[in-house]
Coordinates of C-alpha atoms and ligand atoms in Angstrom, one line a residue:
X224 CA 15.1 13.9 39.9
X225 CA 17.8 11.8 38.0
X226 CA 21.5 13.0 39.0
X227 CA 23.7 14.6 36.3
X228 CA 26.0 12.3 33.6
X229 CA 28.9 13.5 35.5
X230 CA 28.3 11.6 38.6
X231 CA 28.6 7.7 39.3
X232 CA 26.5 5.7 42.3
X233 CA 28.2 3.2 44.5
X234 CA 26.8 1.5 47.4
X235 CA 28.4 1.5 50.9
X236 CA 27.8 -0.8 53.9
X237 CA 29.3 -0.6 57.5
X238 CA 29.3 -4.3 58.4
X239 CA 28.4 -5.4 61.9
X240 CA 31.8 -4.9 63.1
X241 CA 32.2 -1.1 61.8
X242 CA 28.8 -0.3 63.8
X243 CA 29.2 -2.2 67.0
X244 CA 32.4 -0.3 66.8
X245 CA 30.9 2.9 67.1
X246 CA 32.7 3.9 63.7
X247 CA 29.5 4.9 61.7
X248 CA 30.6 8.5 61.7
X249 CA 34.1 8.3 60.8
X250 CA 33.4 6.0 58.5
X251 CA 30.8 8.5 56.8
X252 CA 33.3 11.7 58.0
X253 CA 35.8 10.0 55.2
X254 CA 33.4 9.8 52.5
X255 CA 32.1 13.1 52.8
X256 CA 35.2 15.3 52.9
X257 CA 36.8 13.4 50.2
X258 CA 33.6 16.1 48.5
X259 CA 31.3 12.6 47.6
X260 CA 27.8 12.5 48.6
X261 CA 25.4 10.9 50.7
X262 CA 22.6 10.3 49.1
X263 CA 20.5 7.4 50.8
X264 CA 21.6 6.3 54.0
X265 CA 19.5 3.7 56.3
X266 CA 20.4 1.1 59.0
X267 CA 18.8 -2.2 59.2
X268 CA 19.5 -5.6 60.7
X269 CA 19.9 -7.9 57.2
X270 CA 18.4 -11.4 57.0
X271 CA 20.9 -14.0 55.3
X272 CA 18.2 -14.1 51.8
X273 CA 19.0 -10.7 51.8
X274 CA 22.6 -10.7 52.3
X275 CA 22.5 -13.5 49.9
X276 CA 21.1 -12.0 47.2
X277 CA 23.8 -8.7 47.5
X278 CA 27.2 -11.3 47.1
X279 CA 27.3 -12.1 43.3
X280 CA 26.4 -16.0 43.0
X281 CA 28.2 -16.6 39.6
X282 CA 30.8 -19.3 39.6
X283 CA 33.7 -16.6 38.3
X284 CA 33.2 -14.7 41.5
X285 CA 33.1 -17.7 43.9
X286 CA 35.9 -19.0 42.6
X287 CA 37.7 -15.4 42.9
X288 CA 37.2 -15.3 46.5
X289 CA 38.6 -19.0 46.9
X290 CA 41.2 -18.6 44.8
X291 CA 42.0 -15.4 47.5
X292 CA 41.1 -17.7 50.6
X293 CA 44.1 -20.3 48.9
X294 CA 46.3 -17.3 48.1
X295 CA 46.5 -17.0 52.3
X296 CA 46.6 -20.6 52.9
X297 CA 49.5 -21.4 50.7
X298 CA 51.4 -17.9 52.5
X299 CA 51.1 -19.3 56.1
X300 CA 51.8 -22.8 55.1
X301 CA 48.4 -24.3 55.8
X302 CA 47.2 -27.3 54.4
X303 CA 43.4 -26.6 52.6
X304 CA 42.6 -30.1 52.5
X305 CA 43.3 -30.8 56.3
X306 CA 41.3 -27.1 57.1
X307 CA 38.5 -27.2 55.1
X308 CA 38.5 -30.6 53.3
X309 CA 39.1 -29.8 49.8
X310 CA 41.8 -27.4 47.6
X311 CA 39.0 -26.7 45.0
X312 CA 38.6 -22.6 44.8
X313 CA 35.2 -23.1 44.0
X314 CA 34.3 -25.2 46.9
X315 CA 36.6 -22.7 49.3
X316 CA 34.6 -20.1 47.5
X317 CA 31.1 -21.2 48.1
X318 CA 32.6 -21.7 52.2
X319 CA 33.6 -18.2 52.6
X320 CA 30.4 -16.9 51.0
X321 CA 28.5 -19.1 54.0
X322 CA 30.7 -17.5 56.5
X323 CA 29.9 -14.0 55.4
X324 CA 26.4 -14.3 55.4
X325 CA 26.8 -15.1 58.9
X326 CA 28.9 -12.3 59.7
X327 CA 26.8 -9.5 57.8
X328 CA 23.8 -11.0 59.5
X329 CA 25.5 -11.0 63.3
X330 CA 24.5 -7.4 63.6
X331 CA 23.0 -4.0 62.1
X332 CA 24.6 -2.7 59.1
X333 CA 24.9 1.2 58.2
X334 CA 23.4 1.1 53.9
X335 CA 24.1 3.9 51.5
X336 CA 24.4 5.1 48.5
X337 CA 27.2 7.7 47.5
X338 CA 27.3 9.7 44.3
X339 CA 30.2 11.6 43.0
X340 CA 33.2 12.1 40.2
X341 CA 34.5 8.3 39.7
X342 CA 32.5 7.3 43.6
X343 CA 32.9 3.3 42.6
X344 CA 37.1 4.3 42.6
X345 CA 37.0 6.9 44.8
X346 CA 34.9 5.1 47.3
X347 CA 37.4 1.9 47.0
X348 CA 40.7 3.6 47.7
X349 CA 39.3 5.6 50.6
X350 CA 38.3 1.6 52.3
X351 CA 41.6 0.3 51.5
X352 CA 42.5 -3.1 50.7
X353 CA 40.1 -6.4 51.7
X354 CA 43.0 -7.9 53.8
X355 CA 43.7 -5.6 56.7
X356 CA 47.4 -6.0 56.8
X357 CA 47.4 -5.0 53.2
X358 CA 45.4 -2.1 53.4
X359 CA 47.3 1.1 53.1
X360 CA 47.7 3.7 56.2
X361 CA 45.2 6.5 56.3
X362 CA 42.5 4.0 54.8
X363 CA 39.6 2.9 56.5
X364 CA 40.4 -0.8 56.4
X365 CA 44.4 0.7 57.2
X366 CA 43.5 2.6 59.9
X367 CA 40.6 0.9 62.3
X368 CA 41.3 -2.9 60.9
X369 CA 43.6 -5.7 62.5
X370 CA 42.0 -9.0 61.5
X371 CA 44.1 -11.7 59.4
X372 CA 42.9 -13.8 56.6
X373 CA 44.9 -16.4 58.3
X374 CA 43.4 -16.7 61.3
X375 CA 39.7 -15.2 60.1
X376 CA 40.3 -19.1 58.0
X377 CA 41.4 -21.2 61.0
X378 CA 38.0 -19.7 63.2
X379 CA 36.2 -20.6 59.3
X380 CA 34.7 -17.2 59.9
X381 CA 34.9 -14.1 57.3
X382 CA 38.0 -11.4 57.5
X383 CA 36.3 -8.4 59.6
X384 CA 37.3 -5.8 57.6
X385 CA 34.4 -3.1 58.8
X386 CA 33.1 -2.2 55.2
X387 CA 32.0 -2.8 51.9
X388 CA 31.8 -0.8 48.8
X389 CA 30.9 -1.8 45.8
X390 CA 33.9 -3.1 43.0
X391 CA 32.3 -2.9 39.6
X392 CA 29.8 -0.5 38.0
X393 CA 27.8 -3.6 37.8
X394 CA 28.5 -4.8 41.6
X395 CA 27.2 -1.0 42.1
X396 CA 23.7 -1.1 40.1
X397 CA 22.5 -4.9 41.7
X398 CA 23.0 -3.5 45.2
X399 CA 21.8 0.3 44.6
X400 CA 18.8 -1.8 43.5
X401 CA 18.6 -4.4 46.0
X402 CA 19.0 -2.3 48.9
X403 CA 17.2 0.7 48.1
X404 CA 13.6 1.9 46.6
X405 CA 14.0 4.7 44.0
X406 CA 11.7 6.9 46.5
X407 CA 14.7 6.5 49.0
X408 CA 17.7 7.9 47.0
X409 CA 17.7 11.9 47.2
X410 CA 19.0 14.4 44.9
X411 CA 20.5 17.5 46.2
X412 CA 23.5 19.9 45.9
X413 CA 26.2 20.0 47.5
X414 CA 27.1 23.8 48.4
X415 CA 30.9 23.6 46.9
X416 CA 29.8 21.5 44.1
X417 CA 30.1 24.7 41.7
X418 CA 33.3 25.7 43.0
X419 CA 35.1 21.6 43.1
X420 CA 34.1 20.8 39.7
Ligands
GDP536 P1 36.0 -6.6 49.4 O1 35.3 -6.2 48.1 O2 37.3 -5.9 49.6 O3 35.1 -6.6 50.6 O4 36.5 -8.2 49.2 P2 35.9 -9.4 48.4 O5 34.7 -9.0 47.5 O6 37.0 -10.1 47.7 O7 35.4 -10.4 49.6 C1 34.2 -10.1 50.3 C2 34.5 -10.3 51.7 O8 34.8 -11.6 52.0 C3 35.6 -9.5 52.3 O9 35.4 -8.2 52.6 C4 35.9 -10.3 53.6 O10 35.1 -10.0 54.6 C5 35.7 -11.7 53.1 N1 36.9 -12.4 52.6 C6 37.6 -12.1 51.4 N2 38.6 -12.9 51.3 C7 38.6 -13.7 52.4 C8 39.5 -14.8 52.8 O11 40.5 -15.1 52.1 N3 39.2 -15.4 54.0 C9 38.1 -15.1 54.7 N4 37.9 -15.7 55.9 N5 37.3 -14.1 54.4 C10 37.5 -13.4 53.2
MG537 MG1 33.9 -7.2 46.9

Protein backbone atom coordinates (compact mmCIF):
# COMPACT_ATOMS: atom_id res chain seq x y z
CA UNK A 1 0.00 0.00 0.00
CA UNK A 2 1.28 3.46 -1.10
CA UNK A 3 2.03 5.79 2.17
CA UNK A 4 0.02 8.95 2.66
CA UNK A 5 0.94 12.60 0.81
CA UNK A 6 1.98 13.70 4.23
CA UNK A 7 5.00 11.63 4.47
CA UNK A 8 8.49 11.83 2.62
CA UNK A 9 11.06 8.60 2.06
CA UNK A 10 14.71 8.91 2.71
CA UNK A 11 17.23 6.36 2.59
CA UNK A 12 19.63 5.56 5.47
CA UNK A 13 22.89 3.56 5.53
CA UNK A 14 25.25 2.70 8.57
CA UNK A 15 28.62 2.55 6.78
CA UNK A 16 31.10 -0.08 7.71
CA UNK A 17 32.43 1.85 10.50
CA UNK A 18 28.93 2.54 12.31
CA UNK A 19 28.34 -1.45 12.18
CA UNK A 20 31.69 -2.78 13.15
CA UNK A 21 31.15 -0.30 15.79
CA UNK A 22 28.35 -1.97 17.26
CA UNK A 23 26.24 1.32 16.76
CA UNK A 24 23.38 -0.21 14.61
CA UNK A 25 20.95 0.35 17.36
CA UNK A 26 21.64 3.65 18.52
CA UNK A 27 21.90 4.67 15.39
CA UNK A 28 18.26 3.34 14.55
CA UNK A 29 17.16 4.26 18.58
CA UNK A 30 17.68 8.14 17.12
CA UNK A 31 15.68 7.78 14.18
CA UNK A 32 12.85 6.26 15.77
CA UNK A 33 12.17 8.47 18.82
CA UNK A 34 12.61 11.45 16.82
CA UNK A 35 8.62 9.64 15.84
CA UNK A 36 10.09 8.64 11.99
CA UNK A 37 9.70 5.30 10.72
CA UNK A 38 11.37 2.24 9.74
CA UNK A 39 10.11 1.04 7.06
CA UNK A 40 12.68 -1.38 5.08
CA UNK A 41 15.57 -2.23 6.86
CA UNK A 42 18.31 -5.01 5.54
CA UNK A 43 22.13 -5.51 5.98
CA UNK A 44 24.26 -6.59 3.16
CA UNK A 45 27.92 -6.54 2.30
CA UNK A 46 27.85 -3.95 -1.00
CA UNK A 47 30.02 -4.71 -4.01
CA UNK A 48 31.87 -1.38 -5.41
CA UNK A 49 29.21 -1.54 -8.91
CA UNK A 50 26.78 -1.27 -6.37
CA UNK A 51 28.14 1.39 -4.20
CA UNK A 52 28.99 3.02 -7.44
CA UNK A 53 25.89 3.32 -8.82
CA UNK A 54 24.29 4.97 -5.26
CA UNK A 55 27.11 8.19 -5.35
CA UNK A 56 25.69 10.60 -8.03
CA UNK A 57 28.19 10.45 -11.10
CA UNK A 58 27.38 13.92 -12.54
CA UNK A 59 30.23 16.27 -12.91
CA UNK A 60 28.27 19.08 -10.57
CA UNK A 61 28.44 16.64 -7.71
CA UNK A 62 32.09 15.46 -8.24
CA UNK A 63 33.16 18.65 -8.37
CA UNK A 64 31.08 19.54 -5.02
CA UNK A 65 32.85 17.02 -3.07
CA UNK A 66 36.41 18.32 -4.47
CA UNK A 67 35.66 21.59 -4.09
CA UNK A 68 34.93 20.26 -0.11
CA UNK A 69 38.17 18.01 -0.16
CA UNK A 70 40.22 21.66 -1.26
CA UNK A 71 38.11 23.59 1.22
CA UNK A 72 40.22 21.32 4.08
CA UNK A 73 43.36 21.42 2.18
CA UNK A 74 43.73 25.11 1.90
CA UNK A 75 42.57 25.17 6.07
CA UNK A 76 45.56 22.97 7.14
CA UNK A 77 47.91 24.53 4.85
CA UNK A 78 48.44 21.55 2.54
CA UNK A 79 49.54 21.67 -0.80
CA UNK A 80 46.87 19.59 -3.39
CA UNK A 81 49.31 19.45 -6.03
CA UNK A 82 52.14 17.83 -3.88
CA UNK A 83 49.16 15.40 -2.09
CA UNK A 84 47.31 14.27 -4.76
CA UNK A 85 48.91 15.64 -7.95
CA UNK A 86 46.55 18.18 -9.21
CA UNK A 87 44.29 21.32 -7.62
CA UNK A 88 41.46 20.55 -10.19
CA UNK A 89 37.99 19.90 -7.90
CA UNK A 90 36.91 17.67 -10.47
CA UNK A 91 39.93 15.44 -10.51
CA UNK A 92 40.02 15.64 -6.33
CA UNK A 93 36.30 14.82 -6.84
CA UNK A 94 36.53 11.78 -8.95
CA UNK A 95 39.61 10.68 -6.03
CA UNK A 96 37.40 10.86 -3.13
CA UNK A 97 34.61 9.07 -4.85
CA UNK A 98 37.35 6.00 -5.52
CA UNK A 99 38.13 6.16 -1.87
CA UNK A 100 34.59 5.78 -0.78
CA UNK A 101 33.85 3.03 -2.72
CA UNK A 102 36.51 1.40 -0.92
CA UNK A 103 35.43 2.33 2.36
CA UNK A 104 31.50 1.40 1.88
CA UNK A 105 32.74 -1.85 0.48
CA UNK A 106 35.39 -2.64 3.52
CA UNK A 107 32.44 -4.03 5.49
CA UNK A 108 28.49 -4.69 5.95
CA UNK A 109 26.37 -1.81 5.80
CA UNK A 110 22.94 -1.49 7.87
CA UNK A 111 20.19 -0.13 4.50
CA UNK A 112 16.89 1.53 5.20
CA UNK A 113 14.31 3.34 4.30
CA UNK A 114 12.65 5.95 6.73
CA UNK A 115 9.27 7.72 6.19
CA UNK A 116 7.94 10.58 8.06
CA UNK A 117 6.98 14.56 8.21
CA UNK A 118 9.97 16.31 6.24
CA UNK A 119 12.38 12.50 6.90
CA UNK A 120 15.03 13.89 4.00
CA UNK A 121 15.49 17.11 6.78
CA UNK A 122 14.66 15.49 9.63
CA UNK A 123 16.89 12.51 8.96
CA UNK A 124 19.85 15.04 8.02
CA UNK A 125 19.97 17.10 11.24
CA UNK A 126 19.63 14.10 13.43
CA UNK A 127 23.35 12.70 11.46
CA UNK A 128 24.86 15.97 11.83
CA UNK A 129 27.40 17.52 9.76
CA UNK A 130 29.75 15.32 7.05
CA UNK A 131 32.96 16.64 8.86
CA UNK A 132 33.06 15.27 12.33
CA UNK A 133 34.51 18.20 14.03
CA UNK A 134 31.72 20.24 12.53
CA UNK A 135 29.05 18.19 13.45
CA UNK A 136 26.96 19.52 16.18
CA UNK A 137 26.79 17.76 19.84
CA UNK A 138 23.93 15.40 20.42
CA UNK A 139 24.15 14.42 16.63
CA UNK A 140 25.08 11.19 15.48
CA UNK A 141 28.19 12.31 13.45
CA UNK A 142 28.65 14.84 16.86
CA UNK A 143 28.37 12.38 19.21
CA UNK A 144 30.16 8.77 18.11
CA UNK A 145 32.55 10.57 15.19
CA UNK A 146 36.25 11.84 15.65
CA UNK A 147 37.77 11.50 12.20
CA UNK A 148 39.40 14.67 10.30
CA UNK A 149 39.06 15.52 6.78
CA UNK A 150 42.70 16.41 7.14
CA UNK A 151 44.04 13.48 7.94
CA UNK A 152 41.21 11.08 6.32
CA UNK A 153 43.14 13.14 2.95
CA UNK A 154 46.81 12.56 3.92
CA UNK A 155 45.83 8.40 4.42
CA UNK A 156 43.81 9.23 0.65
CA UNK A 157 41.03 7.33 2.39
CA UNK A 158 37.35 8.73 2.89
CA UNK A 159 36.20 10.87 6.29
CA UNK A 160 34.56 7.92 8.54
CA UNK A 161 31.70 9.61 9.48
CA UNK A 162 29.45 6.25 10.36
CA UNK A 163 26.31 7.22 8.16
CA UNK A 164 24.66 8.35 5.27
CA UNK A 165 21.27 9.77 4.53
CA UNK A 166 20.11 10.95 1.74
CA UNK A 167 20.51 15.09 0.80
CA UNK A 168 17.95 15.72 -1.89
CA UNK A 169 14.41 14.48 -2.64
CA UNK A 170 16.18 13.27 -5.75
CA UNK A 171 19.42 11.76 -3.86
CA UNK A 172 16.36 10.02 -1.86
CA UNK A 173 14.29 8.35 -4.87
CA UNK A 174 17.67 6.86 -6.97
CA UNK A 175 18.76 5.06 -3.75
CA UNK A 176 15.14 4.10 -2.36
CA UNK A 177 15.23 2.52 -5.84
CA UNK A 178 18.50 1.18 -6.07
CA UNK A 179 18.67 -0.44 -2.82
CA UNK A 180 15.34 -1.71 -2.35
CA UNK A 181 12.51 -3.82 -4.33
CA UNK A 182 9.07 -2.31 -3.91
CA UNK A 183 8.03 -5.87 -2.26
CA UNK A 184 10.65 -4.83 0.54
CA UNK A 185 9.32 -1.42 1.80
CA UNK A 186 6.32 -2.01 4.41
CA UNK A 187 3.47 0.14 5.20
CA UNK A 188 2.33 0.31 8.69
CA UNK A 189 1.14 2.63 11.55
CA UNK A 190 2.79 3.86 13.90
CA UNK A 191 0.57 3.62 17.28
CA UNK A 192 1.08 7.57 18.22
CA UNK A 193 0.83 8.52 14.73
CA UNK A 194 -2.90 9.85 15.44
CA UNK A 195 -1.97 11.61 18.44
CA UNK A 196 1.80 13.40 16.87
CA UNK A 197 0.23 14.62 13.88
P1 LIG B 1 27.42 13.45 3.39
O1 LIG B 1 26.20 13.57 2.55
O2 LIG B 1 27.32 14.24 4.68
O3 LIG B 1 27.81 12.01 3.67
O4 LIG B 1 28.66 14.13 2.62
P2 LIG B 1 28.99 14.23 1.04
O5 LIG B 1 27.83 13.76 0.22
O6 LIG B 1 29.52 15.59 0.78
O7 LIG B 1 30.22 13.23 0.89
C1 LIG B 1 30.06 11.85 0.86
C2 LIG B 1 31.08 11.20 1.76
O8 LIG B 1 32.39 11.45 1.23
C3 LIG B 1 31.18 11.74 3.19
O9 LIG B 1 30.23 11.19 4.06
C4 LIG B 1 32.59 11.34 3.57
O10 LIG B 1 32.67 9.96 3.95
C5 LIG B 1 33.35 11.54 2.27
N1 LIG B 1 33.95 12.89 2.18
C6 LIG B 1 33.28 14.07 2.02
N2 LIG B 1 34.12 15.09 1.97
C7 LIG B 1 35.36 14.57 2.09
C8 LIG B 1 36.68 15.15 2.14
O11 LIG B 1 36.87 16.37 2.06
N3 LIG B 1 37.72 14.28 2.29
C9 LIG B 1 37.55 12.93 2.40
N4 LIG B 1 38.64 12.17 2.56
N5 LIG B 1 36.33 12.36 2.38
C10 LIG B 1 35.24 13.16 2.23
MG1 LIG C 1 25.87 13.28 0.52
Amino acid sequence: MENTEKFERTCVIIKPDGVMRGLIGEIIKRIEQRGLKIVALSMIWAKKEQIDSHYPKDSEWIKRLGEKTLGTYRKYGLDPIKELGTDDPYKIGLEVRSWLLEYMTSGPLVKMVVEGIHAIDMVRKIVGSSIPANAEMGTIRGDFSVDSPDIANREKRAIHNLIHASETPQEARHEIELWFSPEEIFYYKRTEENLMF
